[in-house]
Coordinates of C-alpha atoms in Angstrom, one line a residue:
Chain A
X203 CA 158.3 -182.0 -74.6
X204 CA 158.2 -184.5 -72.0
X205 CA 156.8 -183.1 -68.4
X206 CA 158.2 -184.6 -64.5
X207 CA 156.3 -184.0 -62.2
X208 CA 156.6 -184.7 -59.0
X209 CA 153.7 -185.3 -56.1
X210 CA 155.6 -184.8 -53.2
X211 CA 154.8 -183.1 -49.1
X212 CA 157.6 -184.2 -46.5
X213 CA 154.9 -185.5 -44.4
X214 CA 153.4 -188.8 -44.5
X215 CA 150.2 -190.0 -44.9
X216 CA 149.1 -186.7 -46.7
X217 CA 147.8 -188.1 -49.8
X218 CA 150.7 -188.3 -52.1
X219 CA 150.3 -192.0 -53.4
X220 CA 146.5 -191.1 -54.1
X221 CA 147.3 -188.4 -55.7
X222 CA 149.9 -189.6 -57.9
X223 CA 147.3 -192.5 -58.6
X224 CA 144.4 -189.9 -59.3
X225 CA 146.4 -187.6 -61.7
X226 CA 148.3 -189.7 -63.7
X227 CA 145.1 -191.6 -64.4
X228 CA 143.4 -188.8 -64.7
X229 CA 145.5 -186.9 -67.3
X230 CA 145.6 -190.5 -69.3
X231 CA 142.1 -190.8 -69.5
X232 CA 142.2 -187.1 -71.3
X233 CA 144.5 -189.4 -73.9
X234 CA 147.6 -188.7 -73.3
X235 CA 150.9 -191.1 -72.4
X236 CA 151.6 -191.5 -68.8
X237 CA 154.2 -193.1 -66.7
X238 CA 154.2 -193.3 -62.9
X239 CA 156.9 -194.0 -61.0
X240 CA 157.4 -195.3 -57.1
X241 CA 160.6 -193.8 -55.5
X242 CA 159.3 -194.9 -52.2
X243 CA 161.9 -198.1 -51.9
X244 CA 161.2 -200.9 -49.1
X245 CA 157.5 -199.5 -48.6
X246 CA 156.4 -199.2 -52.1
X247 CA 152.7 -198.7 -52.5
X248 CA 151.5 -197.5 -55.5
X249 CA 151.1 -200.7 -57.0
X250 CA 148.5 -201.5 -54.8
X251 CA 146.4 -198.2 -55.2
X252 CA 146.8 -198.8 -58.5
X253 CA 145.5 -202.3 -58.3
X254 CA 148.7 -204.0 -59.7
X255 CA 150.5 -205.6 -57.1
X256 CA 150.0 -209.2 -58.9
X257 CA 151.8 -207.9 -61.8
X258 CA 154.8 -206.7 -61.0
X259 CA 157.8 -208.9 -62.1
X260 CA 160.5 -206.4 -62.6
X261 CA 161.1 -202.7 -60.9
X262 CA 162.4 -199.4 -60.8
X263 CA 165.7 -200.8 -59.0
X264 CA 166.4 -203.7 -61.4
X265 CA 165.4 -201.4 -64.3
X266 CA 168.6 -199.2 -62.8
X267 CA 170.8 -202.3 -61.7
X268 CA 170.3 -203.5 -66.0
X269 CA 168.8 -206.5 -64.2
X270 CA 165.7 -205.7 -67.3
X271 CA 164.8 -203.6 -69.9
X272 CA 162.9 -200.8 -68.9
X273 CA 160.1 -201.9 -71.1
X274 CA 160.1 -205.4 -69.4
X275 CA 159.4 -203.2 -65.6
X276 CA 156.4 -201.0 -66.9
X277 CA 153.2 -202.2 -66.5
X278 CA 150.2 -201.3 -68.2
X279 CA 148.0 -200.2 -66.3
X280 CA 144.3 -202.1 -66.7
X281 CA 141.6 -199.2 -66.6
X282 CA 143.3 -196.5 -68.9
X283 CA 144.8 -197.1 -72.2
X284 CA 147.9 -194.9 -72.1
X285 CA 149.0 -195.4 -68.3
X286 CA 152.3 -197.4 -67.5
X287 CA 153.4 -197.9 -63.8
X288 CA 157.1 -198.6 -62.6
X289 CA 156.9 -200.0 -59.4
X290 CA 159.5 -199.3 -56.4
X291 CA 161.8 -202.7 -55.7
X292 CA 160.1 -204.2 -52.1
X293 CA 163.4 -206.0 -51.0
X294 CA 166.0 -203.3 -51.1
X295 CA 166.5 -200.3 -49.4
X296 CA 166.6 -196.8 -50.5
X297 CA 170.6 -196.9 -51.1
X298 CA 169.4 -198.7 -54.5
X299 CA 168.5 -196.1 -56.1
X300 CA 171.4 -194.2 -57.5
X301 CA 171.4 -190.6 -59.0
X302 CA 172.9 -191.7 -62.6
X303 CA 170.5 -194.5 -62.9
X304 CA 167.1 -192.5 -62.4
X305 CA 168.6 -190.1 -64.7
X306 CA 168.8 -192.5 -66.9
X307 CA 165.3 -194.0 -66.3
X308 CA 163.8 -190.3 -66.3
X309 CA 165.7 -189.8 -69.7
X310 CA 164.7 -192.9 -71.4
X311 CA 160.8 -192.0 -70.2
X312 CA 160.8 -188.9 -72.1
X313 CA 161.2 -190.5 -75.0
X314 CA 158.1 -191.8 -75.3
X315 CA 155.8 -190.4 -73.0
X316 CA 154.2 -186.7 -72.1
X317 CA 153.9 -187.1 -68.4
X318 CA 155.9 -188.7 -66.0
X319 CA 154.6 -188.5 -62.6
X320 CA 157.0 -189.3 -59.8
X321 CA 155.3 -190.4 -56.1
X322 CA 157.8 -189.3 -53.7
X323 CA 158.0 -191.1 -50.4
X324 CA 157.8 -188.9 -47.3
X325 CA 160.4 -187.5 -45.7
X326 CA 163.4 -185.2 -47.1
X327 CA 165.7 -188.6 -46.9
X328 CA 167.1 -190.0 -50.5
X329 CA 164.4 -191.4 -52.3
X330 CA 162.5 -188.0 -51.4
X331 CA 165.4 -185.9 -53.1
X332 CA 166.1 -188.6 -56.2
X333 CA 162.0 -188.0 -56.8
X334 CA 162.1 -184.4 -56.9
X335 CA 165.4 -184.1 -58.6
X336 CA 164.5 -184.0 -62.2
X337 CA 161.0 -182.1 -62.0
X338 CA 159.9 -179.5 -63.5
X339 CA 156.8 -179.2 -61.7
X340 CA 155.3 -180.4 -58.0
X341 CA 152.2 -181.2 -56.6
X342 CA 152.8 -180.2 -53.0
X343 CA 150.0 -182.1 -51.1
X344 CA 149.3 -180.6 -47.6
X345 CA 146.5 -181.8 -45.5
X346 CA 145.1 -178.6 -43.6
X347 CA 146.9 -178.8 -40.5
X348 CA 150.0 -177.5 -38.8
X349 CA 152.8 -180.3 -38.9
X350 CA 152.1 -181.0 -42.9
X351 CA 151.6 -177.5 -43.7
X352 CA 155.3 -177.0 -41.7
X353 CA 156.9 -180.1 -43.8
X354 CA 155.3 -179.0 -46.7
X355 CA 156.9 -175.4 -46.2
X356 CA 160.5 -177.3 -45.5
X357 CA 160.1 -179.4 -48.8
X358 CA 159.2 -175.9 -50.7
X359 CA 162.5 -175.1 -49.5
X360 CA 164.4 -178.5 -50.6
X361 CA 162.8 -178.1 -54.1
X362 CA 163.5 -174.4 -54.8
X363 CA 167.5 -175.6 -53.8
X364 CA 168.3 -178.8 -54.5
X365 CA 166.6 -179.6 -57.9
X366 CA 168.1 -180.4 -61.0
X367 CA 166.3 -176.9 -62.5
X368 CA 168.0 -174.9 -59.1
X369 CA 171.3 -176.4 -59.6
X370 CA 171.7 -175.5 -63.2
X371 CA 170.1 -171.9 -63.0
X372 CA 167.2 -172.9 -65.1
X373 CA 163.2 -171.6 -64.5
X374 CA 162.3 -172.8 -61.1
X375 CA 160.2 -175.4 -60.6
X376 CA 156.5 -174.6 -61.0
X377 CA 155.1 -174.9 -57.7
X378 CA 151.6 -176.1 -57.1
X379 CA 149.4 -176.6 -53.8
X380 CA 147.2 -179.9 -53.6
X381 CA 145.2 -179.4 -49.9
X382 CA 143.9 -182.8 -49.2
X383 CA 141.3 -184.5 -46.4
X384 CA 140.0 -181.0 -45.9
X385 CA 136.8 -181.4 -43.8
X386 CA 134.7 -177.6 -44.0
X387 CA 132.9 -178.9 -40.8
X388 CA 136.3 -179.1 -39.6
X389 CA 137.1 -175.7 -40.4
X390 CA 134.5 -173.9 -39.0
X391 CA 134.8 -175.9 -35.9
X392 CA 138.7 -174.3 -35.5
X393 CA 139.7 -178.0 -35.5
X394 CA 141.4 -177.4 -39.3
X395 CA 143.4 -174.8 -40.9
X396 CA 141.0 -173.2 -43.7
X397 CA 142.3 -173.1 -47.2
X398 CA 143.1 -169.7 -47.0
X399 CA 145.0 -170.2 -43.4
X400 CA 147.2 -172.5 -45.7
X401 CA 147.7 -170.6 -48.7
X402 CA 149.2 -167.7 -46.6
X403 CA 151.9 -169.7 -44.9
X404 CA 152.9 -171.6 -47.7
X405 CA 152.4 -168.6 -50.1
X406 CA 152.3 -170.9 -53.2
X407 CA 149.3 -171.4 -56.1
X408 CA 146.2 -173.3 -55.3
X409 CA 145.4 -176.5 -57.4
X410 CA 142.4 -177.6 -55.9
X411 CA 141.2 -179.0 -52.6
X412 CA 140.5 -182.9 -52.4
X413 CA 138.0 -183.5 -49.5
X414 CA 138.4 -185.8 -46.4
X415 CA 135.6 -189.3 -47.8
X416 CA 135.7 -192.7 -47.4
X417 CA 135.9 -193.5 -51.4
X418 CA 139.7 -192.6 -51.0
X419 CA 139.7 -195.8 -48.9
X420 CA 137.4 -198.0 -50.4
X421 CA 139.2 -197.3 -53.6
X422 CA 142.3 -198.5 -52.1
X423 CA 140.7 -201.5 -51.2
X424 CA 139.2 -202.1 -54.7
X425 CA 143.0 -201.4 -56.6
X426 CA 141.6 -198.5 -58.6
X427 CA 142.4 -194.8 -58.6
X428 CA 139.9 -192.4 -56.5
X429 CA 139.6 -190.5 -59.9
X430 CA 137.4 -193.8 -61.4
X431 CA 134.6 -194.2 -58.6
X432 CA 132.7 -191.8 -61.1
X433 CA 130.4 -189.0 -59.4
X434 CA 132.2 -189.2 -56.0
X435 CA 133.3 -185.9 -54.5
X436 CA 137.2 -186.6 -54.6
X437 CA 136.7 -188.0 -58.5
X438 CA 135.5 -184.5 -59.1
X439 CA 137.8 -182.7 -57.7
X440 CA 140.8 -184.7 -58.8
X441 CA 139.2 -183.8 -62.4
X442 CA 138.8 -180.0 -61.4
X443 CA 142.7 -180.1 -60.2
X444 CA 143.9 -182.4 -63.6
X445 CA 141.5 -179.4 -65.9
X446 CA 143.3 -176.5 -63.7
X447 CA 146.9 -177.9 -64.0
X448 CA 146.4 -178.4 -67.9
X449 CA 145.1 -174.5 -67.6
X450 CA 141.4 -174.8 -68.0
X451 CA 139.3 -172.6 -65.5
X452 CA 137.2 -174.8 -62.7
X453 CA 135.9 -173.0 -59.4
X454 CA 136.9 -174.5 -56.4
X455 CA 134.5 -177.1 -55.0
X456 CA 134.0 -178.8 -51.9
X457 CA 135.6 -175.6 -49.7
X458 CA 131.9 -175.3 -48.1
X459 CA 129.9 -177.2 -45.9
X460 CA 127.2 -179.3 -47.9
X461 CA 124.3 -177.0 -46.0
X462 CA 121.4 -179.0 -44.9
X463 CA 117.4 -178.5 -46.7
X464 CA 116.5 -176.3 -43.2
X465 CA 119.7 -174.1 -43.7
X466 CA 119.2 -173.4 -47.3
X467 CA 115.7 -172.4 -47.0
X468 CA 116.3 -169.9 -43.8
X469 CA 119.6 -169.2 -44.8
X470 CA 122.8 -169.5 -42.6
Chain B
X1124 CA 178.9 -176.0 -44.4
X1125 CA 177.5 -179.5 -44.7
X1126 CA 175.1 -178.3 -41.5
X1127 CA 174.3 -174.8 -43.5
X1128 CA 174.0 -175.6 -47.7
X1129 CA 172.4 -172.1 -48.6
X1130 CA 174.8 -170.2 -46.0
X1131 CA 176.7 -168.3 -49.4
X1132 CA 174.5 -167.3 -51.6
X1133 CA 176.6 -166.1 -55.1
X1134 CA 178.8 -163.9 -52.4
X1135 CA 181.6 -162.8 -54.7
X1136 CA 185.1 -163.2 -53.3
X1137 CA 188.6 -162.2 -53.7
X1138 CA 191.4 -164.9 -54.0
X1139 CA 194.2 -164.1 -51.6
X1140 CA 197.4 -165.7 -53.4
X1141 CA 199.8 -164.7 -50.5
X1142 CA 200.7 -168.3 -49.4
X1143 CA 201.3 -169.6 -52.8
X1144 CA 203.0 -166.5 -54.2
X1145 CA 206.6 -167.8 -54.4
X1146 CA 205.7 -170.6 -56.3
X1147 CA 206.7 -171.5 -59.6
X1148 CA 203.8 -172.9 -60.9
X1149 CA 200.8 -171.2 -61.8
X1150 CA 197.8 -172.0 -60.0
X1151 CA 194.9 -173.6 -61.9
X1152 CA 192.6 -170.6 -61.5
X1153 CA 189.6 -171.8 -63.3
X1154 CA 189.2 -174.6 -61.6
X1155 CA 189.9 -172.9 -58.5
X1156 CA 186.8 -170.8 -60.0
X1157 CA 184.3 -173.8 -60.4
X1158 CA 185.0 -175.1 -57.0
X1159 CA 184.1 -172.0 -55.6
X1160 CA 180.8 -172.0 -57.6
X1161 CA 180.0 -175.3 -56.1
X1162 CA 179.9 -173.8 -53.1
X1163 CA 178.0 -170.7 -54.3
X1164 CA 181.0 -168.2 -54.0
X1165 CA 181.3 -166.3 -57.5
X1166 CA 185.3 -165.4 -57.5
X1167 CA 185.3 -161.9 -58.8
X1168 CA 189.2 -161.1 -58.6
X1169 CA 193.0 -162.2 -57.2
X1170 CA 195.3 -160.2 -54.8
X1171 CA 198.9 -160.4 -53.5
X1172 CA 200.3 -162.6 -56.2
X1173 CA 203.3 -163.0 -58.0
X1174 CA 203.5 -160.9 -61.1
X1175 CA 203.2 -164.1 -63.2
X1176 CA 200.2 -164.6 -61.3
X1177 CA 198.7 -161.6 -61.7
X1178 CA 198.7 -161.6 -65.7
X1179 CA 197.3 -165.1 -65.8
X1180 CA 194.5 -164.3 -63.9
X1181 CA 194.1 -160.7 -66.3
X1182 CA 194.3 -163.1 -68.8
X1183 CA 191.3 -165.2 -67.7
X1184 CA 189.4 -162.0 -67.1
X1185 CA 189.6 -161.8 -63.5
X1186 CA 189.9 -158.2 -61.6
X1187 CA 193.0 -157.2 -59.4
X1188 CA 193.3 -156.3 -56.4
X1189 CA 195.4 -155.1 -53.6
X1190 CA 194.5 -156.1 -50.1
X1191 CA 194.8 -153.3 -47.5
X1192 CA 197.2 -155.4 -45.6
X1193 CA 199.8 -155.3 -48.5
X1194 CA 200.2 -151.7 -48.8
X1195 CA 200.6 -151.0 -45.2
X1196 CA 203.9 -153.4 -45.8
X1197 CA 204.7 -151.4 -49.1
X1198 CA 207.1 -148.2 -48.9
X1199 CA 204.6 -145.9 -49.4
X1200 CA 205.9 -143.7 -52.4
X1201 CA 206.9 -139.9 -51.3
X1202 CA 204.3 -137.8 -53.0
X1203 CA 205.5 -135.5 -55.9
X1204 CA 206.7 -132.4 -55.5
X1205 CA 203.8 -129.7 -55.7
X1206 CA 203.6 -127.8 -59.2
X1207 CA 204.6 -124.2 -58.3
X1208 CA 205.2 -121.9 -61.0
X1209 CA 208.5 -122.6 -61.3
X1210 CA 208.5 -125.8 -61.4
X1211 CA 208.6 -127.4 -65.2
X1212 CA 205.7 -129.9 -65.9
X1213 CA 208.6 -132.0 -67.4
X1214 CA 210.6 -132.1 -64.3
X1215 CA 207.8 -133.6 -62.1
X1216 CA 208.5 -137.1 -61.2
X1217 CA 206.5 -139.5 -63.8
X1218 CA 205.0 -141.4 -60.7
X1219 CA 202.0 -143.4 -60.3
X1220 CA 199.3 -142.4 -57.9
X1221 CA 199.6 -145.2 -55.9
X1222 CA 195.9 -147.4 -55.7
X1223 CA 195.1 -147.2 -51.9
X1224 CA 192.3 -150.1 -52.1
X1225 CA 189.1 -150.2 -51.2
X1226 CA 186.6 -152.5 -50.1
X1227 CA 184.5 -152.6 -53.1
X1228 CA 181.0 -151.6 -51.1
X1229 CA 178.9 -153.6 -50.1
X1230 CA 175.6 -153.4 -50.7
X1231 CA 172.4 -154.4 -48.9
X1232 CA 171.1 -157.8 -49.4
X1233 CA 167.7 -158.1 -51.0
X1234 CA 165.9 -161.5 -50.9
X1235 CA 162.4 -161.6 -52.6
X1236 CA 161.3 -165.0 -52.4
X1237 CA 159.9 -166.7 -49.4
X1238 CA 162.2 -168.2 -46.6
X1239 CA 161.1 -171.3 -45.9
X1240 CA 161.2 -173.4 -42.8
X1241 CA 165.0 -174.7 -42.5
X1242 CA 166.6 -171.9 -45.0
X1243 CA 168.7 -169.9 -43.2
X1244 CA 169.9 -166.1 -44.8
X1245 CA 172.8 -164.2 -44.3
X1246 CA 173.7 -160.8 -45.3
X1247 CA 177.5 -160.9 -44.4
X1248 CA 178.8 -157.4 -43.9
X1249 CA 175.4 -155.6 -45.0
X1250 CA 172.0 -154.8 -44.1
X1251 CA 169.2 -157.4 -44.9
X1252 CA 166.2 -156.5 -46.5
X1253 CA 163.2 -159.2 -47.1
X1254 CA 160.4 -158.7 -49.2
X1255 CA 158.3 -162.5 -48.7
X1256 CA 157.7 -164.4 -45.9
X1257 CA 160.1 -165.8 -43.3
X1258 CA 158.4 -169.0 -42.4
X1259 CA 158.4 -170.2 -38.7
X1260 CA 161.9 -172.3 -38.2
X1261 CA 163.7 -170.2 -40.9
X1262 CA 166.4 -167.7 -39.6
X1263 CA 167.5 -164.8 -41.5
X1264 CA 170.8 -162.9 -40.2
X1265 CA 172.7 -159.4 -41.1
X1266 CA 176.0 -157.8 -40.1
X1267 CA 173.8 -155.0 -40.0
X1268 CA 170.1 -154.6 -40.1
X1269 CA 167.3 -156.2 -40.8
X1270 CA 163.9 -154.7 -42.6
X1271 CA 161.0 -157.6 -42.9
X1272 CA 158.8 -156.1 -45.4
X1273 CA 156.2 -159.3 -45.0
X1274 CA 155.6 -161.6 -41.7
X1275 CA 158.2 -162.6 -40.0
X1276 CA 157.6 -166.1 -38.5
X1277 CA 160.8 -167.5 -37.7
X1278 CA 164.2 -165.9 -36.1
X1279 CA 166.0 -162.9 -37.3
X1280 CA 169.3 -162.1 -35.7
X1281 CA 170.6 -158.6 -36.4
X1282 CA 174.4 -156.9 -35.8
X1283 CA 175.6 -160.7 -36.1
X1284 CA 179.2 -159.5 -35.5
X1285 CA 178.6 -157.4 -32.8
X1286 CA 177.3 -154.3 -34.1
X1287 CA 174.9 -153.5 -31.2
X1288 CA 173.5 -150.2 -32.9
X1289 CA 172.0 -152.9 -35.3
X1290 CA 167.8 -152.9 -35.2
X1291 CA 165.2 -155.0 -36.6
X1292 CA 162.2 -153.6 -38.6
X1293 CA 159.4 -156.2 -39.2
X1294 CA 156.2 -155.4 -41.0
X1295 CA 154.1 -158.3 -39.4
X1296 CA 155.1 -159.4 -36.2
X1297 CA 154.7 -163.3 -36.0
X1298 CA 158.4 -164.0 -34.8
X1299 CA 159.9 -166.8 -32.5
X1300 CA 162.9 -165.4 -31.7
X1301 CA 164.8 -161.8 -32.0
X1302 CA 168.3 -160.8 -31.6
X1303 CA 170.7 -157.9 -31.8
X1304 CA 174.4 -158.6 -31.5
X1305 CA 173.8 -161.5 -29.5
X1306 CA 171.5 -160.3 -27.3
X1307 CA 167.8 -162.3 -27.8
X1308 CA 165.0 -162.9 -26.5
X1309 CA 162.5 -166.0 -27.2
X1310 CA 159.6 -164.5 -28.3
X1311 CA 156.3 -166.1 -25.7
X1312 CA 152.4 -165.7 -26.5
X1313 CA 152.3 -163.3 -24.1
X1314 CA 154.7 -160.6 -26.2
X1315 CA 152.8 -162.0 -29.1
X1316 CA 149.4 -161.2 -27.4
X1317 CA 150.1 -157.5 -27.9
X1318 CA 152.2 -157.4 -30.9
X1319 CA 151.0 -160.3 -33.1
X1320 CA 150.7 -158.8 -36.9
X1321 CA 151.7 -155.7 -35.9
X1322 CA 154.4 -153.0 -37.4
X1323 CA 157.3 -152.9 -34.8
X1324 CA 161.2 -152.1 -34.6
X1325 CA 163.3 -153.6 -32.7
X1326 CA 166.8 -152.8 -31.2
X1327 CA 169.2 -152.6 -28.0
X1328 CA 169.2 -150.4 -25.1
X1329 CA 172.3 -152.0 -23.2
X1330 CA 171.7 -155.4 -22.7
X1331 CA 167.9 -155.3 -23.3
X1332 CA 165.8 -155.6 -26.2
X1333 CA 163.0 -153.4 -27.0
X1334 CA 160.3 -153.7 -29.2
X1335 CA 158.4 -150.4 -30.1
X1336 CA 155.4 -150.3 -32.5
X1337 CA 155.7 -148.2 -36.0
X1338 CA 152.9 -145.5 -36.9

């Protein structure tokens, strides 16, 4: 049975299209079929984190106009076998995108595909609500300070009231917590929230903890997922989240500070 | 309503059919039903309709009831004769005690999962109790009182309709802002200071609020 799930935080700049990159990669390079989807209309990104932005001929607003095929708009993605990308329209605006035809789009992906991740743009504004509408799971990625951690709290809110699985009475959406550019330096210096500062407002499971690093840029740059620059912290733990949210156990990395030679050998 | 989605919350609701009771036709009272669900009222029962009415909406499997307001306008039956000893069983009056209604009670209002920032709860008629976390910039509001079993960050507004007897009881005090009967006060870091985290109870003597702590 096909999966949605949507990567999602009401505030922006969080780490939503990275993570959307990261996992569905990720979860495609454990073999199985993957779509991801851009709802963010007018300001679409993912194709260039995903290193496809010279590809895309049709998109996800076409695709619901009938302008193409659906199979015409996905794009395979060029590191992992069993990863397709629909990429948001750059020319229209959000009004595009219409409830029936993502429906529709959503429908016609579970047909052939386990996953289908949906990158929400920020805010709680249409394309945020059409992206979280049909999911039966979220990622809800919170960097560890106040204003995301309050956003991500309001979207919480949205999703437990205004999804598809809310409005028809079914299981709830399973809620997960992503924290993302956490800095342990940070959080000793009171400059951050801690992990644990975060998990008792927002009172919702922990996935795993992506740390602040420049590969998350440098990848951008280079058009590939974080989850490929092989042996970097945030590659691992994108791979610790992907093994925890399939239900293998992983403990949680990268929550303390890398101690220097002096500090380990006189303790600290 | 637009302004405040989650303000009903499955509240059930009686159907008053007093404006529409003379009229021939018989009102569409499922769809009357599914509208109301839309809106997250559960309609439970119809009063003061024609007799037609009435049976149609039996029919359908919804209760009956009569509104306090129609029996005061009702001739009040004279009540049978006592039973003495003389009296035959036979020659009481076959009368029916007449229903004096009730307002089915309303019980307290129990929300277990976390309010988050921008929810807003109210218990209308009732006391509120909530057992998860009230996040800063949610509200939660009772005719009644209010018992946070779990931090309270946000505002909670007790005795809504004026009940000024109304109190607050908050497990871990974090709030913004507290109120009884319309009566608040905005809750600075210098309350907080003292009472951050703490057990407290809150509630109205005249036109102040006071905040004790609980053992």
């Amino acid at each position: 049975m096909a999966k949605v799930i949507v990567v999602t935080s009401g505030k922006g700049g969080v780490g939503k299209t990275t993570t959307s990159a990261s996992f569905a990669a990720g979860l495609a390079l454990r073999g199985h079929k993957v779509a991801v989807l851009d709802f963010d209309v007018g300001l679409r990104n993912l194709d260039l984190i995903m290193g496809c932005e010279r590809r895309v001929v049709y998109d996800f607003v076409n695709v619901i106009n009938k302008e193409s095929s659906l199979k015409q708009a996905l794009i395979k993605d060029k590191h992992c076998e069993s990863l397709y990308i629909l990429p948001a329209s750059q020319t229209r605006d959000k009004d595009a995108l219409s409830a029936e035809g993502v429906e529709r789009v959503i429908n016609e992906l579970k047909e052939s595909f386990d996953y289908i991740v949906c990158d929400s743009p920020a805010g709680i504004e249409k394309g945020a609500m059409m992206a979280l509408y049909h999911a039966d799971e979220a990622i809800i990625v919170t960097n560890p300070e106040v204003s995301s951690v309050r956003d991500s709290d309001r979207i919480l809110g949205i999703i437990a009231a205004k999804s598809r699985r809310a409005e028809m009475g079914e299981d709830p959406v399973k809620e997960h917590l992503l924290v993302t550019r956490y800095s342990p330096k940070r959080v000793r210096l009171g400059e951050m929230l801690s992990v644990a500062d975060v998990q008792e407002i927002l009172n919702v499971p922990l996935l795993g903890v992506i740390p602040e690093s420049e590969v998350v840029l440098q990848a951008s740059n280079a058009g590939a997922p974080a989850i490929h620059s092989a042996g970097s912290d945030v590659a691992e733990a994108y791979g610790d989240a992907i093994a925890r949210f399939l239900g293998e156990e992983r403990p949680m990395r990268f929550v303390n500070e890398k101690q220097g030679l002096l500090q380990r050998l006189f303790g600290g | 309503m637009a302004g405040t989605p989650d303000f009903f919350n499955d509240d059930p609701v009686v159907l008053d059919l007093t404006t529409i009771k003379d009229d021939e036709e018989l009102p569409n009272i499922q769809e009357i039903a599914h509208t109301l669900k839309r809106y997250k009222l559960v309609l439970v029962g119809v009063a003061n309709g024609s007799v037609p009415q009435m049976h149609a909406a039996q029919a359908l499997g919804f209760g009956l009831f009569n509104s306090a307001t129609a029996i005061s306008k009702k001739n009040l039956k004279p009540e049978p004769p006592p039973v003495t000893s003389k009296t035959k069983l036979d020659e009481r009056t076959n009368e029916q005690p007449q229903v004096i209604s009730h307002n089915s009670a309303r019980t307290t209002k129990i929300i277990t999962t976390p309010v988050r920032t921008g929810q807003q709860v109210y218990a209308q008629g009732s006391d509120l109790i909530v057992l998860a976390p009230v996040s800063a910039g949610a509200e939660v509001l009772a005719d009644g009182n209010i018992h946070v079993y779990a931090p309270l960050r946000g505002r909670a507004l007790a005795g809504a309709k004026g009940d000024t007897s109304a109190r607050i009881f908050i497990r871990s005090m974090q709030a913004e802002l507290l109120s009884i009967a319309g009566s608040y006060r905005v809750i600075n870091e210098q309350i907080l200071q003292e009472m951050r985290g703490k057990s407290i109870q809150v509630y109205l003597n005249g036109e102040q609020l006071l905040m004790e702590l609980i053992p």
